C-alpha cells in the first residue's frame, strides 16, 4: 500500500490505453478490444469488444465464432489475464504427444 492508504494496481496498463488487448475472464470467457480506460481495481473499459464463443461440447474450449459486444466494462474481480493483441501469435502446443507415443 502506498503512503496515502490507497491500493495501487500491480499492472501498469497505461501503456495499453488505446491499443488492442485480449482479456481472459473467470468462467472461461475471452474478449478482445481496444482498452479505453481502467482503475486501480482492474475494472476495464473496452471499445469494439469481440467475445470468442465457447464450444458447446467442451465449455473450456473457444471456437472461431465471435460475437460483437461494442463498448463494455469488465469487472476487475473477473479479470484473470490482460495481454496485448499486437505481437502475439498462436503456436502449436509443443506438449501434445504423437499418437504412437
Short mmCIF file of N, CA and C in Angstrom, two decimals:
data_model
loop_
_atom_site.label_atom_id
_atom_site.label_comp_id
_atom_site.label_asym_id
_atom_site.label_seq_id
_atom_site.Cartn_x
_atom_site.Cartn_y
_atom_site.Cartn_z
N UNK A 1 0.84 -1.18 0.00
CA UNK A 1 0.00 0.00 0.00
C UNK A 1 0.88 1.24 0.00
N UNK A 2 0.40 2.22 -0.67
CA UNK A 2 1.15 3.47 -0.72
C UNK A 2 0.93 4.25 0.57
N UNK A 3 1.65 5.33 0.73
CA UNK A 3 1.55 6.11 1.95
C UNK A 3 0.19 6.78 2.10
N UNK A 4 -0.51 7.02 1.01
CA UNK A 4 -1.82 7.66 1.10
C UNK A 4 -2.90 6.67 1.53
N UNK A 5 -2.55 5.37 1.63
CA UNK A 5 -3.51 4.37 2.05
C UNK A 5 -4.32 3.77 0.92
N UNK A 6 -4.13 4.24 -0.30
CA UNK A 6 -4.84 3.68 -1.45
C UNK A 6 -4.10 2.48 -2.00
N UNK A 7 -4.88 1.53 -2.54
CA UNK A 7 -4.26 0.38 -3.20
C UNK A 7 -3.77 0.80 -4.58
N UNK A 8 -2.63 0.27 -4.97
CA UNK A 8 -2.12 0.51 -6.31
C UNK A 8 -2.11 -0.81 -7.06
N UNK A 9 -2.48 -0.76 -8.30
CA UNK A 9 -2.50 -1.97 -9.10
C UNK A 9 -1.08 -2.41 -9.43
N UNK A 10 -0.90 -3.72 -9.52
CA UNK A 10 0.40 -4.28 -9.86
C UNK A 10 0.71 -4.03 -11.33
N UNK A 11 -0.34 -4.06 -12.16
CA UNK A 11 -0.16 -3.86 -13.60
C UNK A 11 -0.11 -2.38 -13.94
N UNK A 12 0.76 -2.03 -14.87
CA UNK A 12 0.76 -0.67 -15.41
C UNK A 12 0.09 -0.73 -16.77
N UNK A 13 -1.21 -0.51 -16.78
CA UNK A 13 -1.98 -0.63 -18.02
C UNK A 13 -1.94 0.63 -18.86
N UNK A 14 -1.29 1.68 -18.38
CA UNK A 14 -1.26 2.95 -19.13
C UNK A 14 -0.67 2.76 -20.52
N UNK A 15 0.29 1.86 -20.65
CA UNK A 15 0.93 1.66 -21.97
C UNK A 15 0.01 0.93 -22.96
N UNK A 16 -1.11 0.37 -22.47
CA UNK A 16 -2.04 -0.35 -23.34
C UNK A 16 -3.26 0.48 -23.71
N UNK A 17 -3.41 1.68 -23.15
CA UNK A 17 -4.59 2.50 -23.45
C UNK A 17 -4.60 2.87 -24.93
N UNK A 18 -5.76 2.75 -25.54
CA UNK A 18 -5.98 2.97 -26.97
C UNK A 18 -5.25 1.96 -27.85
N UNK A 19 -4.93 0.81 -27.29
CA UNK A 19 -4.31 -0.28 -28.04
C UNK A 19 -5.16 -1.54 -27.84
N UNK A 20 -5.00 -2.49 -28.74
CA UNK A 20 -5.75 -3.74 -28.66
C UNK A 20 -5.25 -4.62 -27.53
N UNK A 21 -6.19 -5.18 -26.76
CA UNK A 21 -5.85 -6.11 -25.69
C UNK A 21 -6.77 -7.32 -25.76
N UNK A 22 -6.26 -8.41 -25.22
CA UNK A 22 -7.04 -9.64 -25.08
C UNK A 22 -7.23 -9.83 -23.58
N UNK A 23 -8.47 -10.10 -23.16
CA UNK A 23 -8.78 -10.25 -21.74
C UNK A 23 -9.42 -11.61 -21.53
N UNK A 24 -8.87 -12.38 -20.58
CA UNK A 24 -9.50 -13.65 -20.19
C UNK A 24 -10.16 -13.42 -18.84
N UNK A 25 -11.39 -13.89 -18.73
CA UNK A 25 -12.19 -13.67 -17.53
C UNK A 25 -12.45 -15.00 -16.83
N UNK A 26 -12.76 -14.92 -15.53
CA UNK A 26 -13.10 -16.13 -14.80
C UNK A 26 -14.34 -16.74 -15.45
N UNK A 27 -14.41 -18.05 -15.44
CA UNK A 27 -15.52 -18.73 -16.10
C UNK A 27 -15.20 -19.10 -17.53
N UNK A 28 -14.04 -18.67 -18.04
CA UNK A 28 -13.60 -19.08 -19.37
C UNK A 28 -13.90 -18.13 -20.50
N UNK A 29 -14.61 -17.03 -20.23
CA UNK A 29 -14.90 -16.09 -21.32
C UNK A 29 -13.64 -15.35 -21.74
N UNK A 30 -13.58 -15.03 -23.03
CA UNK A 30 -12.41 -14.35 -23.58
C UNK A 30 -12.90 -13.26 -24.54
N UNK A 31 -12.40 -12.04 -24.34
CA UNK A 31 -12.78 -10.92 -25.20
C UNK A 31 -11.54 -10.17 -25.66
N UNK A 32 -11.65 -9.55 -26.82
CA UNK A 32 -10.61 -8.65 -27.29
C UNK A 32 -11.26 -7.32 -27.61
N UNK A 33 -10.47 -6.26 -27.52
CA UNK A 33 -10.99 -4.94 -27.82
C UNK A 33 -9.92 -3.89 -27.60
N UNK A 34 -10.30 -2.64 -27.74
CA UNK A 34 -9.39 -1.52 -27.54
C UNK A 34 -9.57 -1.01 -26.12
N UNK A 35 -8.49 -1.03 -25.34
CA UNK A 35 -8.56 -0.56 -23.95
C UNK A 35 -8.75 0.95 -23.93
N UNK A 36 -9.85 1.39 -23.35
CA UNK A 36 -10.14 2.82 -23.27
C UNK A 36 -9.90 3.38 -21.88
N UNK A 37 -9.95 2.54 -20.86
CA UNK A 37 -9.73 3.02 -19.51
C UNK A 37 -9.67 1.88 -18.52
N UNK A 38 -9.21 2.19 -17.30
CA UNK A 38 -9.07 1.20 -16.23
C UNK A 38 -8.98 1.95 -14.91
N UNK A 39 -9.10 1.21 -13.81
CA UNK A 39 -8.89 1.81 -12.50
C UNK A 39 -8.04 0.89 -11.64
N UNK A 40 -7.82 1.28 -10.38
CA UNK A 40 -6.93 0.52 -9.52
C UNK A 40 -7.50 -0.85 -9.14
N UNK A 41 -8.81 -1.04 -9.33
CA UNK A 41 -9.43 -2.33 -9.04
C UNK A 41 -9.41 -3.26 -10.26
N UNK A 42 -8.79 -2.82 -11.34
CA UNK A 42 -8.65 -3.56 -12.59
C UNK A 42 -9.97 -3.66 -13.36
N UNK A 43 -10.92 -2.76 -13.08
CA UNK A 43 -12.09 -2.64 -13.93
C UNK A 43 -11.59 -2.09 -15.26
N UNK A 44 -12.00 -2.70 -16.36
CA UNK A 44 -11.50 -2.31 -17.68
C UNK A 44 -12.66 -1.83 -18.55
N UNK A 45 -12.42 -0.81 -19.33
CA UNK A 45 -13.37 -0.35 -20.34
C UNK A 45 -12.78 -0.70 -21.69
N UNK A 46 -13.49 -1.54 -22.46
CA UNK A 46 -13.03 -1.96 -23.78
C UNK A 46 -14.02 -1.46 -24.83
N UNK A 47 -13.50 -0.91 -25.92
CA UNK A 47 -14.34 -0.49 -27.03
C UNK A 47 -14.15 -1.47 -28.18
N UNK A 48 -15.16 -1.59 -29.02
CA UNK A 48 -15.15 -2.51 -30.15
C UNK A 48 -14.82 -3.94 -29.68
N UNK A 49 -15.39 -4.31 -28.54
CA UNK A 49 -15.11 -5.62 -27.94
C UNK A 49 -15.76 -6.74 -28.75
N UNK A 50 -15.03 -7.85 -28.82
CA UNK A 50 -15.50 -9.05 -29.51
C UNK A 50 -15.28 -10.22 -28.56
N UNK A 51 -16.33 -11.02 -28.33
CA UNK A 51 -16.22 -12.20 -27.47
C UNK A 51 -16.02 -13.43 -28.34
N UNK A 52 -15.10 -14.29 -27.93
CA UNK A 52 -14.91 -15.58 -28.60
C UNK A 52 -15.83 -16.58 -27.94
N UNK A 53 -16.73 -17.16 -28.73
CA UNK A 53 -17.72 -18.09 -28.18
C UNK A 53 -17.09 -19.44 -27.88
N UNK A 54 -17.65 -20.11 -26.89
CA UNK A 54 -17.12 -21.40 -26.47
C UNK A 54 -17.80 -22.56 -27.19
N UNK A 55 -17.09 -23.66 -27.26
CA UNK A 55 -17.60 -24.88 -27.88
C UNK A 55 -18.69 -25.47 -26.98
N UNK A 56 -19.90 -25.72 -27.52
CA UNK A 56 -20.97 -26.27 -26.67
C UNK A 56 -20.64 -27.65 -26.11
N UNK A 57 -19.80 -28.42 -26.81
CA UNK A 57 -19.44 -29.76 -26.34
C UNK A 57 -18.35 -29.71 -25.27
N UNK A 58 -17.47 -28.71 -25.35
CA UNK A 58 -16.38 -28.56 -24.38
C UNK A 58 -16.30 -27.10 -23.96
N UNK A 59 -16.95 -26.74 -22.84
CA UNK A 59 -17.02 -25.33 -22.45
C UNK A 59 -15.66 -24.69 -22.14
N UNK A 60 -14.61 -25.47 -22.00
CA UNK A 60 -13.29 -24.91 -21.73
C UNK A 60 -12.56 -24.52 -23.01
N UNK A 61 -13.16 -24.84 -24.15
CA UNK A 61 -12.51 -24.61 -25.44
C UNK A 61 -13.25 -23.52 -26.21
N UNK A 62 -12.49 -22.56 -26.74
CA UNK A 62 -13.10 -21.50 -27.55
C UNK A 62 -13.18 -21.95 -29.01
N UNK A 63 -14.16 -21.41 -29.73
CA UNK A 63 -14.31 -21.69 -31.15
C UNK A 63 -13.86 -20.46 -31.94
N UNK A 64 -13.96 -20.56 -33.26
CA UNK A 64 -13.64 -19.41 -34.11
C UNK A 64 -14.82 -18.46 -34.24
N UNK A 65 -15.97 -18.85 -33.68
CA UNK A 65 -17.15 -18.00 -33.74
C UNK A 65 -16.99 -16.84 -32.77
N UNK A 66 -17.44 -15.66 -33.20
CA UNK A 66 -17.33 -14.48 -32.35
C UNK A 66 -18.67 -13.78 -32.23
N UNK A 67 -18.76 -12.89 -31.25
CA UNK A 67 -19.96 -12.09 -31.03
C UNK A 67 -19.51 -10.67 -30.73
N UNK A 68 -19.99 -9.70 -31.50
CA UNK A 68 -19.63 -8.30 -31.29
C UNK A 68 -20.38 -7.77 -30.07
N UNK A 69 -19.63 -7.15 -29.15
CA UNK A 69 -20.23 -6.61 -27.94
C UNK A 69 -20.22 -5.09 -27.90
N UNK A 70 -19.32 -4.45 -28.65
CA UNK A 70 -19.23 -2.99 -28.64
C UNK A 70 -18.46 -2.47 -27.44
N UNK A 71 -19.00 -1.46 -26.77
CA UNK A 71 -18.35 -0.85 -25.60
C UNK A 71 -18.79 -1.60 -24.35
N UNK A 72 -17.81 -2.14 -23.61
CA UNK A 72 -18.14 -2.94 -22.42
C UNK A 72 -17.25 -2.54 -21.25
N UNK A 73 -17.69 -2.93 -20.05
CA UNK A 73 -16.89 -2.79 -18.83
C UNK A 73 -16.66 -4.20 -18.30
N UNK A 74 -15.40 -4.56 -18.11
CA UNK A 74 -15.06 -5.84 -17.50
C UNK A 74 -14.78 -5.58 -16.02
N UNK A 75 -15.52 -6.23 -15.15
CA UNK A 75 -15.34 -6.02 -13.72
C UNK A 75 -14.00 -6.60 -13.28
N UNK A 76 -13.28 -5.84 -12.49
CA UNK A 76 -11.92 -6.22 -12.10
C UNK A 76 -11.82 -7.55 -11.40
N UNK A 77 -12.84 -7.93 -10.62
CA UNK A 77 -12.78 -9.20 -9.89
C UNK A 77 -12.85 -10.40 -10.84
N UNK A 78 -13.33 -10.19 -12.08
CA UNK A 78 -13.46 -11.28 -13.05
C UNK A 78 -12.26 -11.36 -13.99
N UNK A 79 -11.39 -10.36 -13.99
CA UNK A 79 -10.25 -10.33 -14.93
C UNK A 79 -9.14 -11.26 -14.43
N UNK A 80 -8.76 -12.21 -15.28
CA UNK A 80 -7.67 -13.12 -14.94
C UNK A 80 -6.38 -12.78 -15.68
N UNK A 81 -6.52 -12.30 -16.94
CA UNK A 81 -5.34 -12.06 -17.76
C UNK A 81 -5.62 -10.91 -18.71
N UNK A 82 -4.63 -10.03 -18.86
CA UNK A 82 -4.70 -8.96 -19.84
C UNK A 82 -3.41 -9.02 -20.65
N UNK A 83 -3.54 -9.14 -21.98
CA UNK A 83 -2.33 -9.18 -22.81
C UNK A 83 -2.57 -8.37 -24.09
N UNK A 84 -1.50 -7.79 -24.63
CA UNK A 84 -1.66 -7.03 -25.88
C UNK A 84 -1.96 -7.97 -27.04
N UNK A 85 -2.74 -7.49 -28.01
CA UNK A 85 -3.02 -8.31 -29.19
C UNK A 85 -1.90 -8.17 -30.22
N UNK A 86 -1.21 -7.04 -30.22
CA UNK A 86 -0.09 -6.85 -31.15
C UNK A 86 1.12 -7.62 -30.64
N UNK A 87 1.77 -8.33 -31.55
CA UNK A 87 2.99 -9.04 -31.19
C UNK A 87 2.76 -10.40 -30.59
N UNK A 88 1.53 -10.91 -30.64
CA UNK A 88 1.29 -12.26 -30.13
C UNK A 88 0.80 -13.13 -31.28
N UNK A 89 1.33 -14.34 -31.35
CA UNK A 89 0.95 -15.32 -32.36
C UNK A 89 0.61 -16.62 -31.68
N UNK A 90 -0.38 -17.33 -32.21
CA UNK A 90 -0.74 -18.64 -31.68
C UNK A 90 0.20 -19.68 -32.28
N UNK A 91 0.73 -20.55 -31.42
CA UNK A 91 1.62 -21.60 -31.87
C UNK A 91 1.02 -22.96 -31.54
N UNK A 92 1.53 -23.99 -32.18
CA UNK A 92 1.08 -25.35 -31.89
C UNK A 92 1.56 -25.73 -30.48
N UNK A 93 0.77 -26.54 -29.80
CA UNK A 93 1.11 -26.99 -28.45
C UNK A 93 2.30 -27.95 -28.53
N UNK A 94 3.46 -27.59 -27.93
CA UNK A 94 4.63 -28.47 -28.01
C UNK A 94 4.54 -29.67 -27.07
N UNK A 95 3.53 -29.72 -26.21
CA UNK A 95 3.44 -30.79 -25.21
C UNK A 95 2.49 -31.91 -25.63
N UNK A 96 1.83 -31.76 -26.79
CA UNK A 96 0.95 -32.82 -27.26
C UNK A 96 1.81 -33.96 -27.79
N UNK A 97 1.53 -35.16 -27.29
CA UNK A 97 2.27 -36.34 -27.69
C UNK A 97 1.70 -36.90 -29.00
N UNK A 98 2.59 -37.36 -29.90
CA UNK A 98 2.08 -38.04 -31.11
C UNK A 98 1.29 -39.29 -30.70
N UNK A 99 0.38 -39.72 -31.56
CA UNK A 99 -0.49 -40.85 -31.24
C UNK A 99 0.29 -42.14 -30.95
N UNK A 100 1.44 -42.31 -31.54
CA UNK A 100 2.22 -43.54 -31.35
C UNK A 100 3.04 -43.56 -30.07
N UNK A 101 3.09 -42.47 -29.32
CA UNK A 101 3.98 -42.40 -28.14
C UNK A 101 3.35 -43.01 -26.93
#
